[in-house]
Amino acid sequence: MADTLAVVGEKYALLVLREAFLGVRRFDAMVRNIGAPRDVLATRLRRLVEAGVLEKLPYSERPRRFEYRPTPAGWELQPVLLMLMKWGDRHLADRPPMVLEHSCGADLTPVVVCGHCGQQADQGTLTPHVQAPGWTRTGPAAD
Amino acid sequence: MADTLAVVGEKYALLVLREAFLGVRRFDAMVRNIGAPRDVLATRLRRLVEAGVLEKLPYSERPRRFEYRPTPAGWELQPVLLMLMKWGDRHLADRPPMVLEHSCGADLTPVVVCGHCGQQADQGTLTPHVQAPGWTRTGPAAD
DNA sequence: GCGAGTGAGTTTGAAATCCGAACTCACTCT
DNA sequence: AGAGTGAGTTCGGATTTCAAACTCACTCGC
């Protein structure tokens, strides 16, 4: 988790990915949609490319222009964004939510399930098997 | 999404939640496990409490001591963390991953599915219905 | 009853980031 | 020739982050 956040946890990184997923893949368009300072966006894009999450490819020689597309590894981050979106819609809903249509025809309500049994994976259903080094669960704290 | 990140997108915020989910709920324990500067952790905790994601409650009067527990809204962020964890395990795996056991008895592999049809929701299966104000999808960019 | 320790922070000053605006460079379009 | 566009880079100033030290209110061992 900490390692993942080292890649996508910096300010704007996940918003950049959102835009890339939605098809906004050019520098200036991202600046407009995200509202990030141009230099910050430039560094973010560099990092995401070197992390293998985005790919920078030219869509025009003369003048040389680039676009940024999610790699396969990048696409695998989409579920993270879906869950962030869902949470925001449930708990912060100011504007009407963006609707994504699933291939089944319904409007998407993303749910996290256990890949093994297909049942929802949430609070009550999970038990950590902890053996991380240096990790301490101090004090009594039954959930 | 942007709004959600305004709440949990700051540095360490999601790590704080991870600890809280795992039962680490005291200030000093979090400092030890996360390695964040104490002042930053203090501000993060304040923000997460006022955002309604954590709850600060005393576990001892005299001396006055507090712990931070996820609220119901907080627990709803767990899926986000699960997907971040999964991605890290697949793409950055340095140390052996932490195993979570699902109530079905199997080790959890979290998957995001469409709540309507139960089928996986990923790259090919989603079509955005875009009508956000000021949002521009510039240039040709079929996925 | 005294010194050491603990838990939950706050303070402090230097280092790293972020910000917005302006600038560059290489073109294209009128 | 002049205006515009796309993809950045450069600037100085405002915010954040950082690590270490400090506070305050206790408790514990002797």
mmCIF file of C-alpha atoms (C1' of nucleotides) in Angstrom:
data_model
loop_
_atom_site.group_PDB
_atom_site.id
_atom_site.type_symbol
_atom_site.label_atom_id
_atom_site.label_comp_id
_atom_site.label_asym_id
_atom_site.label_seq_id
_atom_site.Cartn_x
_atom_site.Cartn_y
_atom_site.Cartn_z
ATOM 1 C CA MET A 1 0.000 0.000 0.000
ATOM 2 C CA ALA A 2 2.666 2.463 0.997
ATOM 3 C CA ASP A 3 4.571 1.580 -2.169
ATOM 4 C CA THR A 4 1.502 2.038 -4.325
ATOM 5 C CA LEU A 5 0.906 5.421 -2.773
ATOM 6 C CA ALA A 6 4.510 6.356 -3.455
ATOM 7 C CA VAL A 7 3.598 6.026 -7.133
ATOM 8 C CA VAL A 8 0.054 7.408 -7.305
ATOM 9 C CA GLY A 9 -0.285 9.173 -3.966
ATOM 10 C CA GLU A 10 1.162 12.508 -4.935
ATOM 11 C CA LYS A 11 -1.166 15.416 -5.509
ATOM 12 C CA TYR A 12 -3.044 15.187 -8.845
ATOM 13 C CA ALA A 13 -1.623 11.775 -9.786
ATOM 14 C CA LEU A 14 -4.961 10.008 -9.526
ATOM 15 C CA LEU A 15 -6.753 12.867 -11.243
ATOM 16 C CA VAL A 16 -4.323 12.547 -14.129
ATOM 17 C CA LEU A 17 -5.238 8.888 -14.355
ATOM 18 C CA ARG A 18 -8.937 9.704 -14.280
ATOM 19 C CA GLU A 19 -8.483 12.011 -17.235
ATOM 20 C CA ALA A 20 -6.399 9.452 -19.098
ATOM 21 C CA PHE A 21 -9.101 6.837 -18.545
ATOM 22 C CA LEU A 22 -11.756 9.209 -19.829
ATOM 23 C CA GLY A 23 -9.757 9.893 -22.957
ATOM 24 C CA VAL A 24 -8.188 13.222 -22.030
ATOM 25 C CA ARG A 25 -4.566 12.534 -22.833
ATOM 26 C CA ARG A 26 -2.953 15.761 -23.898
ATOM 27 C CA PHE A 27 -0.988 18.101 -21.707
ATOM 28 C CA ASP A 28 -3.015 21.239 -22.194
ATOM 29 C CA ALA A 29 -6.348 19.437 -21.948
ATOM 30 C CA MET A 30 -5.272 17.937 -18.636
ATOM 31 C CA VAL A 31 -4.151 21.301 -17.330
ATOM 32 C CA ARG A 32 -7.585 22.680 -18.210
ATOM 33 C CA ASN A 33 -9.585 19.833 -16.707
ATOM 34 C CA ILE A 34 -7.513 19.248 -13.587
ATOM 35 C CA GLY A 35 -6.443 22.787 -12.858
ATOM 36 C CA ALA A 36 -2.974 21.768 -11.755
ATOM 37 C CA PRO A 37 0.023 24.051 -12.249
ATOM 38 C CA ARG A 38 1.739 23.118 -15.495
ATOM 39 C CA ASP A 39 5.069 22.297 -13.895
ATOM 40 C CA VAL A 40 3.477 19.986 -11.356
ATOM 41 C CA LEU A 41 1.575 18.200 -14.092
ATOM 42 C CA ALA A 42 4.794 17.836 -16.086
ATOM 43 C CA THR A 43 6.553 16.170 -13.144
ATOM 44 C CA ARG A 44 3.557 13.953 -12.383
ATOM 45 C CA LEU A 45 3.413 12.744 -15.966
ATOM 46 C CA ARG A 46 7.135 12.015 -15.920
ATOM 47 C CA ARG A 47 6.768 9.985 -12.745
ATOM 48 C CA LEU A 48 3.749 8.074 -13.955
ATOM 49 C CA VAL A 49 5.520 7.226 -17.193
ATOM 50 C CA GLU A 50 8.649 6.022 -15.446
ATOM 51 C CA ALA A 51 6.465 4.016 -13.050
ATOM 52 C CA GLY A 52 4.979 2.247 -16.051
ATOM 53 C CA VAL A 53 1.456 3.476 -15.451
ATOM 54 C CA LEU A 54 1.271 5.781 -18.453
ATOM 55 C CA GLU A 55 2.948 5.643 -21.829
ATOM 56 C CA LYS A 56 4.101 8.760 -23.657
ATOM 57 C CA LEU A 57 3.697 8.461 -27.373
ATOM 58 C CA PRO A 58 3.901 10.976 -30.190
ATOM 59 C CA TYR A 59 0.706 11.644 -32.092
ATOM 60 C CA SER A 60 2.398 14.082 -34.419
ATOM 61 C CA GLU A 61 5.914 14.606 -35.712
ATOM 62 C CA ARG A 62 6.545 18.123 -37.013
ATOM 63 C CA PRO A 63 5.497 19.706 -34.700
ATOM 64 C CA ARG A 64 6.439 17.043 -32.145
ATOM 65 C CA ARG A 65 3.444 16.459 -29.858
ATOM 66 C CA PHE A 66 2.717 13.746 -27.344
ATOM 67 C CA GLU A 67 -0.142 12.060 -25.617
ATOM 68 C CA TYR A 68 -0.239 9.936 -22.482
ATOM 69 C CA ARG A 69 -2.100 6.628 -22.441
ATOM 70 C CA PRO A 70 -2.605 4.191 -19.613
ATOM 71 C CA THR A 71 -0.535 1.028 -19.924
ATOM 72 C CA PRO A 72 -2.117 -2.298 -18.955
ATOM 73 C CA ALA A 73 -0.732 -1.760 -15.455
ATOM 74 C CA GLY A 74 -2.318 1.678 -15.552
ATOM 75 C CA TRP A 75 -5.735 0.296 -16.430
ATOM 76 C CA GLU A 76 -5.495 -1.944 -13.405
ATOM 77 C CA LEU A 77 -5.702 1.164 -11.260
ATOM 78 C CA GLN A 78 -9.139 1.992 -12.583
ATOM 79 C CA PRO A 79 -10.878 -0.018 -9.822
ATOM 80 C CA VAL A 80 -9.225 2.238 -7.258
ATOM 81 C CA LEU A 81 -10.691 5.280 -8.967
ATOM 82 C CA LEU A 82 -14.097 3.639 -9.230
ATOM 83 C CA MET A 83 -14.228 3.099 -5.493
ATOM 84 C CA LEU A 84 -13.025 6.630 -4.758
ATOM 85 C CA MET A 85 -15.733 7.935 -7.060
ATOM 86 C CA LYS A 86 -18.396 5.838 -5.424
ATOM 87 C CA TRP A 87 -17.418 7.036 -1.969
ATOM 88 C CA GLY A 88 -17.477 10.663 -3.045
ATOM 89 C CA ASP A 89 -20.896 10.224 -4.620
ATOM 90 C CA ARG A 90 -22.278 8.679 -1.448
ATOM 91 C CA HIS A 91 -20.719 11.002 1.088
ATOM 92 C CA LEU A 92 -19.862 14.302 -0.547
ATOM 93 C CA ALA A 93 -22.396 14.444 -3.385
ATOM 94 C CA ASP A 94 -22.609 18.079 -4.348
ATOM 95 C CA ARG A 95 -22.922 17.825 -8.109
ATOM 96 C CA PRO A 96 -24.793 14.981 -9.813
ATOM 97 C CA PRO A 97 -22.439 12.014 -10.215
ATOM 98 C CA MET A 98 -20.903 10.957 -13.493
ATOM 99 C CA VAL A 99 -22.603 7.821 -14.730
ATOM 100 C CA LEU A 100 -20.609 4.942 -16.191
ATOM 101 C CA GLU A 101 -22.444 2.322 -18.158
ATOM 102 C CA HIS A 102 -21.351 -1.277 -17.691
ATOM 103 C CA SER A 103 -21.326 -3.678 -20.612
ATOM 104 C CA CYS A 104 -24.376 -5.399 -19.122
ATOM 105 C CA GLY A 105 -26.407 -2.327 -19.943
ATOM 106 C CA ALA A 106 -26.944 -1.111 -16.385
ATOM 107 C CA ASP A 107 -25.453 2.009 -14.814
ATOM 108 C CA LEU A 108 -22.384 0.878 -12.914
ATOM 109 C CA THR A 109 -22.433 0.536 -9.145
ATOM 110 C CA PRO A 110 -18.968 -0.819 -8.443
ATOM 111 C CA VAL A 111 -18.718 -3.355 -5.633
ATOM 112 C CA VAL A 112 -15.660 -5.119 -4.227
ATOM 113 C CA VAL A 113 -16.145 -8.853 -3.824
ATOM 114 C CA CYS A 114 -13.979 -11.794 -2.851
ATOM 115 C CA GLY A 115 -12.657 -13.308 -6.070
ATOM 116 C CA HIS A 116 -13.070 -16.746 -4.573
ATOM 117 C CA CYS A 117 -16.652 -16.828 -3.343
ATOM 118 C CA GLY A 118 -18.063 -13.774 -5.089
ATOM 119 C CA GLN A 119 -19.499 -12.396 -1.856
ATOM 120 C CA GLN A 120 -18.997 -8.792 -0.908
ATOM 121 C CA ALA A 121 -15.747 -8.027 0.924
ATOM 122 C CA ASP A 122 -16.290 -5.406 3.593
ATOM 123 C CA GLN A 123 -15.918 -4.570 7.243
ATOM 124 C CA GLY A 124 -17.126 -7.668 9.008
ATOM 125 C CA THR A 125 -15.797 -10.153 6.470
ATOM 126 C CA LEU A 126 -12.036 -9.610 6.685
ATOM 127 C CA THR A 127 -9.389 -10.915 9.080
ATOM 128 C CA PRO A 128 -5.808 -9.744 8.640
ATOM 129 C CA HIS A 129 -3.067 -12.345 8.977
ATOM 130 C CA VAL A 130 -0.443 -10.078 10.349
ATOM 131 C CA GLN A 131 3.237 -10.826 10.373
ATOM 132 C CA ALA A 132 4.770 -7.665 8.978
ATOM 133 C CA PRO A 133 8.153 -6.828 10.505
ATOM 134 C CA GLY A 134 8.104 -3.985 12.945
ATOM 135 C CA TRP A 135 4.365 -3.773 12.850
ATOM 136 C CA THR A 136 2.740 -3.343 16.232
ATOM 137 C CA ARG A 137 -0.912 -3.453 17.083
ATOM 138 C CA THR A 138 -0.709 -1.652 20.367
ATOM 139 C CA GLY A 139 -3.355 -1.848 23.015
ATOM 140 C CA PRO A 140 -6.720 -3.539 23.059
ATOM 141 C CA ALA A 141 -8.903 -2.626 20.098
ATOM 142 C CA ALA A 142 -11.564 -5.104 19.097
ATOM 143 C CA ASP A 143 -13.434 -3.615 16.171
ATOM 144 C CA MET B 1 -13.324 12.001 -7.229
ATOM 145 C CA ALA B 2 -11.579 15.306 -6.776
ATOM 146 C CA ASP B 3 -13.685 15.924 -3.678
ATOM 147 C CA THR B 4 -12.879 12.510 -2.261
ATOM 148 C CA LEU B 5 -9.200 13.160 -2.802
ATOM 149 C CA ALA B 6 -9.551 16.496 -1.050
ATOM 150 C CA VAL B 7 -10.436 14.452 2.033
ATOM 151 C CA VAL B 8 -8.175 11.407 1.787
ATOM 152 C CA GLY B 9 -5.662 12.482 -0.849
ATOM 153 C CA GLU B 10 -3.190 14.256 1.391
ATOM 154 C CA LYS B 11 0.033 12.539 2.253
ATOM 155 C CA TYR B 12 -0.408 9.748 4.833
ATOM 156 C CA ALA B 13 -4.210 10.038 5.008
ATOM 157 C CA LEU B 14 -4.816 6.632 3.460
ATOM 158 C CA LEU B 15 -2.046 5.063 5.500
ATOM 159 C CA VAL B 16 -3.722 6.373 8.622
ATOM 160 C CA LEU B 17 -6.906 4.663 7.508
ATOM 161 C CA ARG B 18 -5.049 1.440 6.831
ATOM 162 C CA GLU B 19 -3.724 1.455 10.379
ATOM 163 C CA ALA B 20 -7.136 2.272 11.790
ATOM 164 C CA PHE B 21 -8.651 -0.640 9.866
ATOM 165 C CA LEU B 22 -5.977 -2.974 11.163
ATOM 166 C CA GLY B 23 -6.657 -1.921 14.722
ATOM 167 C CA VAL B 24 -3.809 0.539 15.240
ATOM 168 C CA ARG B 25 -5.688 3.497 16.612
ATOM 169 C CA ARG B 26 -3.416 5.400 18.933
ATOM 170 C CA PHE B 27 -1.303 8.386 18.069
ATOM 171 C CA ASP B 28 2.102 7.032 19.009
ATOM 172 C CA ALA B 29 1.441 3.618 17.466
ATOM 173 C CA MET B 30 0.515 5.288 14.199
ATOM 174 C CA VAL B 31 3.614 7.443 14.255
ATOM 175 C CA ARG B 32 5.690 4.286 14.714
ATOM 176 C CA ASN B 33 3.978 2.261 11.992
ATOM 177 C CA ILE B 34 3.554 4.983 9.407
ATOM 178 C CA GLY B 35 6.706 6.973 10.023
ATOM 179 C CA ALA B 36 4.990 10.296 9.493
ATOM 180 C CA PRO B 37 6.119 13.435 11.312
ATOM 181 C CA ARG B 38 4.008 13.862 14.438
ATOM 182 C CA ASP B 39 2.657 17.262 13.473
ATOM 183 C CA VAL B 40 1.533 16.043 10.074
ATOM 184 C CA LEU B 41 -0.197 13.063 11.659
ATOM 185 C CA ALA B 42 -1.914 15.387 14.120
ATOM 186 C CA THR B 43 -3.298 17.554 11.297
ATOM 187 C CA ARG B 44 -4.314 14.526 9.252
ATOM 188 C CA LEU B 45 -6.221 13.045 12.166
ATOM 189 C CA ARG B 46 -7.974 16.356 12.762
ATOM 190 C CA ARG B 47 -9.038 16.540 9.127
ATOM 191 C CA LEU B 48 -10.204 12.944 8.981
ATOM 192 C CA VAL B 49 -12.256 13.430 12.119
ATOM 193 C CA GLU B 50 -13.897 16.596 10.867
ATOM 194 C CA ALA B 51 -14.553 14.870 7.539
ATOM 195 C CA GLY B 52 -16.453 12.191 9.424
ATOM 196 C CA VAL B 53 -14.130 9.370 8.440
ATOM 197 C CA LEU B 54 -12.641 8.790 11.863
ATOM 198 C CA GLU B 55 -14.037 9.281 15.334
ATOM 199 C CA LYS B 56 -11.901 10.498 18.212
ATOM 200 C CA LEU B 57 -12.921 8.942 21.483
ATOM 201 C CA PRO B 58 -11.292 8.840 24.902
ATOM 202 C CA TYR B 59 -10.171 5.461 26.147
ATOM 203 C CA SER B 60 -8.924 6.889 29.402
ATOM 204 C CA GLU B 61 -9.715 9.889 31.534
ATOM 205 C CA ARG B 62 -6.925 10.856 33.889
ATOM 206 C CA PRO B 63 -4.639 10.905 31.991
ATOM 207 C CA ARG B 64 -6.826 11.969 29.072
ATOM 208 C CA ARG B 65 -5.975 9.721 26.128
ATOM 209 C CA PHE B 66 -7.730 9.189 22.809
ATOM 210 C CA GLU B 67 -8.066 6.683 20.061
ATOM 211 C CA TYR B 68 -9.276 7.067 16.499
ATOM 212 C CA ARG B 69 -11.795 4.642 15.043
ATOM 213 C CA PRO B 70 -13.254 4.486 11.564
ATOM 214 C CA THR B 71 -16.866 5.635 11.370
ATOM 215 C CA PRO B 72 -19.270 3.733 9.100
ATOM 216 C CA ALA B 73 -18.352 6.208 6.342
ATOM 217 C CA GLY B 74 -14.724 5.455 7.105
ATOM 218 C CA TRP B 75 -15.199 1.728 6.709
ATOM 219 C CA GLU B 76 -16.651 2.384 3.289
ATOM 220 C CA LEU B 77 -13.216 3.517 2.202
ATOM 221 C CA GLN B 78 -11.759 0.088 2.877
ATOM 222 C CA PRO B 79 -12.470 -1.110 -0.690
ATOM 223 C CA VAL B 80 -10.254 1.692 -1.983
ATOM 224 C CA LEU B 81 -7.411 0.470 0.184
ATOM 225 C CA LEU B 82 -7.991 -3.125 -0.867
ATOM 226 C CA MET B 83 -7.590 -2.227 -4.518
ATOM 227 C CA LEU B 84 -4.484 -0.120 -3.848
ATOM 228 C CA MET B 85 -3.023 -3.056 -1.941
ATOM 229 C CA LYS B 86 -3.803 -5.477 -4.712
ATOM 230 C CA TRP B 87 -2.170 -3.254 -7.315
ATOM 231 C CA GLY B 88 0.959 -2.871 -5.227
ATOM 232 C CA ASP B 89 1.177 -6.596 -4.701
ATOM 233 C CA ARG B 90 0.893 -7.254 -8.437
ATOM 234 C CA HIS B 91 3.192 -4.529 -9.688
ATOM 235 C CA LEU B 92 5.623 -3.515 -6.986
ATOM 236 C CA ALA B 93 5.818 -6.680 -4.900
ATOM 237 C CA ASP B 94 9.029 -6.400 -2.949
ATOM 238 C CA ARG B 95 8.005 -7.936 0.357
ATOM 239 C CA PRO B 96 5.513 -10.797 0.628
ATOM 240 C CA PRO B 97 1.983 -9.382 0.649
ATOM 241 C CA MET B 98 -0.216 -9.178 3.701
ATOM 242 C CA VAL B 99 -2.906 -11.817 3.508
ATOM 243 C CA LEU B 100 -6.496 -11.016 4.437
ATOM 244 C CA GLU B 101 -8.867 -13.868 5.027
ATOM 245 C CA HIS B 102 -12.390 -13.480 3.757
ATOM 246 C CA SER B 103 -15.312 -14.874 5.732
ATOM 247 C CA CYS B 104 -15.704 -17.610 3.112
ATOM 248 C CA GLY B 105 -12.449 -19.098 4.334
ATOM 249 C CA ALA B 106 -10.326 -18.252 1.283
ATOM 250 C CA ASP B 107 -7.501 -15.710 1.139
ATOM 251 C CA LEU B 108 -8.998 -12.533 -0.236
ATOM 252 C CA THR B 109 -8.431 -11.496 -3.832
ATOM 253 C CA PRO B 110 -10.536 -8.351 -4.088
ATOM 254 C CA VAL B 111 -12.307 -7.801 -7.406
ATOM 255 C CA VAL B 112 -14.502 -4.936 -8.520
ATOM 256 C CA VAL B 113 -17.717 -6.066 -10.147
ATOM 257 C CA CYS B 114 -20.854 -4.398 -11.432
ATOM 258 C CA GLY B 115 -23.397 -4.457 -8.620
ATOM 259 C CA HIS B 116 -26.119 -5.131 -11.126
ATOM 260 C CA CYS B 117 -24.880 -8.102 -13.138
ATOM 261 C CA GLY B 118 -22.029 -9.273 -10.908
ATOM 262 C CA GLN B 119 -19.588 -9.336 -13.820
ATOM 263 C CA GLN B 120 -16.143 -7.795 -13.491
ATOM 264 C CA ALA B 121 -15.967 -4.064 -14.197
ATOM 265 C CA ASP B 122 -12.756 -3.190 -15.987
ATOM 266 C CA GLN B 123 -11.232 -1.565 -19.010
ATOM 267 C CA GLY B 124 -13.346 -2.822 -21.869
ATOM 268 C CA THR B 125 -16.618 -2.873 -19.982
ATOM 269 C CA LEU B 126 -17.181 0.796 -19.134
ATOM 270 C CA THR B 127 -18.593 3.711 -21.119
ATOM 271 C CA PRO B 128 -18.646 7.139 -19.513
ATOM 272 C CA HIS B 129 -21.779 9.232 -19.982
ATOM 273 C CA VAL B 130 -20.114 12.573 -19.938
ATOM 274 C CA GLN B 131 -21.870 15.860 -19.376
ATOM 275 C CA ALA B 132 -19.700 17.532 -16.764
ATOM 276 C CA PRO B 133 -19.552 21.313 -17.116
ATOM 277 C CA GLY B 134 -16.326 22.615 -18.570
ATOM 278 C CA TRP B 135 -15.067 19.162 -19.261
ATOM 279 C CA THR B 136 -13.420 18.729 -22.623
ATOM 280 C CA ARG B 137 -12.287 15.571 -24.297
ATOM 281 C CA THR B 138 -9.907 17.113 -26.746
ATOM 282 C CA GLY B 139 -8.734 15.408 -29.862
ATOM 283 C CA PRO B 140 -9.265 11.926 -31.197
ATOM 284 C CA ALA B 141 -8.444 9.210 -28.672
ATOM 285 C CA ALA B 142 -10.221 5.921 -29.068
ATOM 286 C CA ASP B 143 -8.984 3.628 -26.300
ATOM 287 C "C1'" DG C 1 8.597 11.485 46.913
ATOM 288 C "C1'" DC C 2 11.729 11.380 43.140
ATOM 289 C "C1'" DG C 3 13.389 10.181 38.788
ATOM 290 C "C1'" DA C 4 12.232 7.714 34.624
ATOM 291 C "C1'" DG C 5 8.871 6.700 31.334
ATOM 292 C "C1'" DT C 6 4.616 7.159 28.346
ATOM 293 C "C1'" DG C 7 0.983 9.116 25.494
ATOM 294 C "C1'" DA C 8 -0.598 12.862 22.878
ATOM 295 C "C1'" DG C 9 0.326 16.256 21.066
ATOM 296 C "C1'" DT C 10 2.738 21.524 19.922
ATOM 297 C "C1'" DT C 11 6.730 24.361 18.544
ATOM 298 C "C1'" DT C 12 10.543 25.455 15.667
ATOM 299 C "C1'" DG C 13 13.480 26.335 11.788
ATOM 300 C "C1'" DA C 14 15.271 24.407 7.619
ATOM 301 C "C1'" DA C 15 14.153 21.774 3.253
ATOM 302 C "C1'" DA C 16 11.072 20.343 -0.214
ATOM 303 C "C1'" DT C 17 6.601 21.313 -2.900
ATOM 304 C "C1'" DC C 18 3.234 23.884 -4.881
ATOM 305 C "C1'" DC C 19 1.417 27.857 -7.054
ATOM 306 C "C1'" DG C 20 0.298 31.177 -11.013
ATOM 307 C "C1'" DA C 21 2.120 33.827 -14.325
ATOM 308 C "C1'" DA C 22 5.273 34.611 -17.751
ATOM 309 C "C1'" DC C 23 8.339 32.731 -21.050
ATOM 310 C "C1'" DT C 24 10.202 29.504 -24.844
ATOM 311 C "C1'" DC C 25 10.224 26.816 -28.986
ATOM 312 C "C1'" DA C 26 8.329 24.858 -32.925
ATOM 313 C "C1'" DC C 27 5.322 24.967 -35.626
ATOM 314 C "C1'" DT C 28 0.289 26.170 -38.372
ATOM 315 C "C1'" DC C 29 -3.272 29.111 -39.982
ATOM 316 C "C1'" DT C 30 -5.183 33.657 -42.031
ATOM 317 C "C1'" DA D 1 3.557 39.084 -41.013
ATOM 318 C "C1'" DG D 2 0.847 38.349 -37.020
ATOM 319 C "C1'" DA D 3 -1.985 35.533 -34.097
ATOM 320 C "C1'" DG D 4 -2.643 31.176 -32.168
ATOM 321 C "C1'" DT D 5 -1.633 26.359 -30.291
ATOM 322 C "C1'" DG D 6 0.658 22.598 -27.876
ATOM 323 C "C1'" DA D 7 4.004 21.167 -24.739
ATOM 324 C "C1'" DG D 8 6.546 22.260 -21.853
ATOM 325 C "C1'" DT D 9 10.348 25.281 -18.636
ATOM 326 C "C1'" DT D 10 11.516 29.111 -15.573
ATOM 327 C "C1'" DC D 11 10.566 32.305 -12.038
ATOM 328 C "C1'" DG D 12 9.841 34.016 -7.215
ATOM 329 C "C1'" DG D 13 6.783 33.581 -3.516
ATOM 330 C "C1'" DA D 14 3.417 30.959 -0.565
ATOM 331 C "C1'" DT D 15 2.532 26.373 1.534
ATOM 332 C "C1'" DT D 16 3.786 21.846 3.340
ATOM 333 C "C1'" DT D 17 6.762 18.647 5.107
ATOM 334 C "C1'" DC D 18 10.340 17.176 7.972
ATOM 335 C "C1'" DA D 19 13.030 15.795 12.227
ATOM 336 C "C1'" DA D 20 14.082 16.953 16.518
ATOM 337 C "C1'" DA D 21 13.091 19.128 20.698
ATOM 338 C "C1'" DC D 22 9.716 20.556 23.912
ATOM 339 C "C1'" DT D 23 5.280 20.454 26.874
ATOM 340 C "C1'" DC D 24 1.824 18.642 29.892
ATOM 341 C "C1'" DA D 25 -0.394 15.264 32.517
ATOM 342 C "C1'" DC D 26 -0.039 11.766 34.376
ATOM 343 C "C1'" DT D 27 1.888 6.425 36.172
ATOM 344 C "C1'" DC D 28 5.251 3.245 37.865
ATOM 345 C "C1'" DG D 29 9.256 1.391 40.507
ATOM 346 C "C1'" DC D 30 11.817 2.069 44.547
#
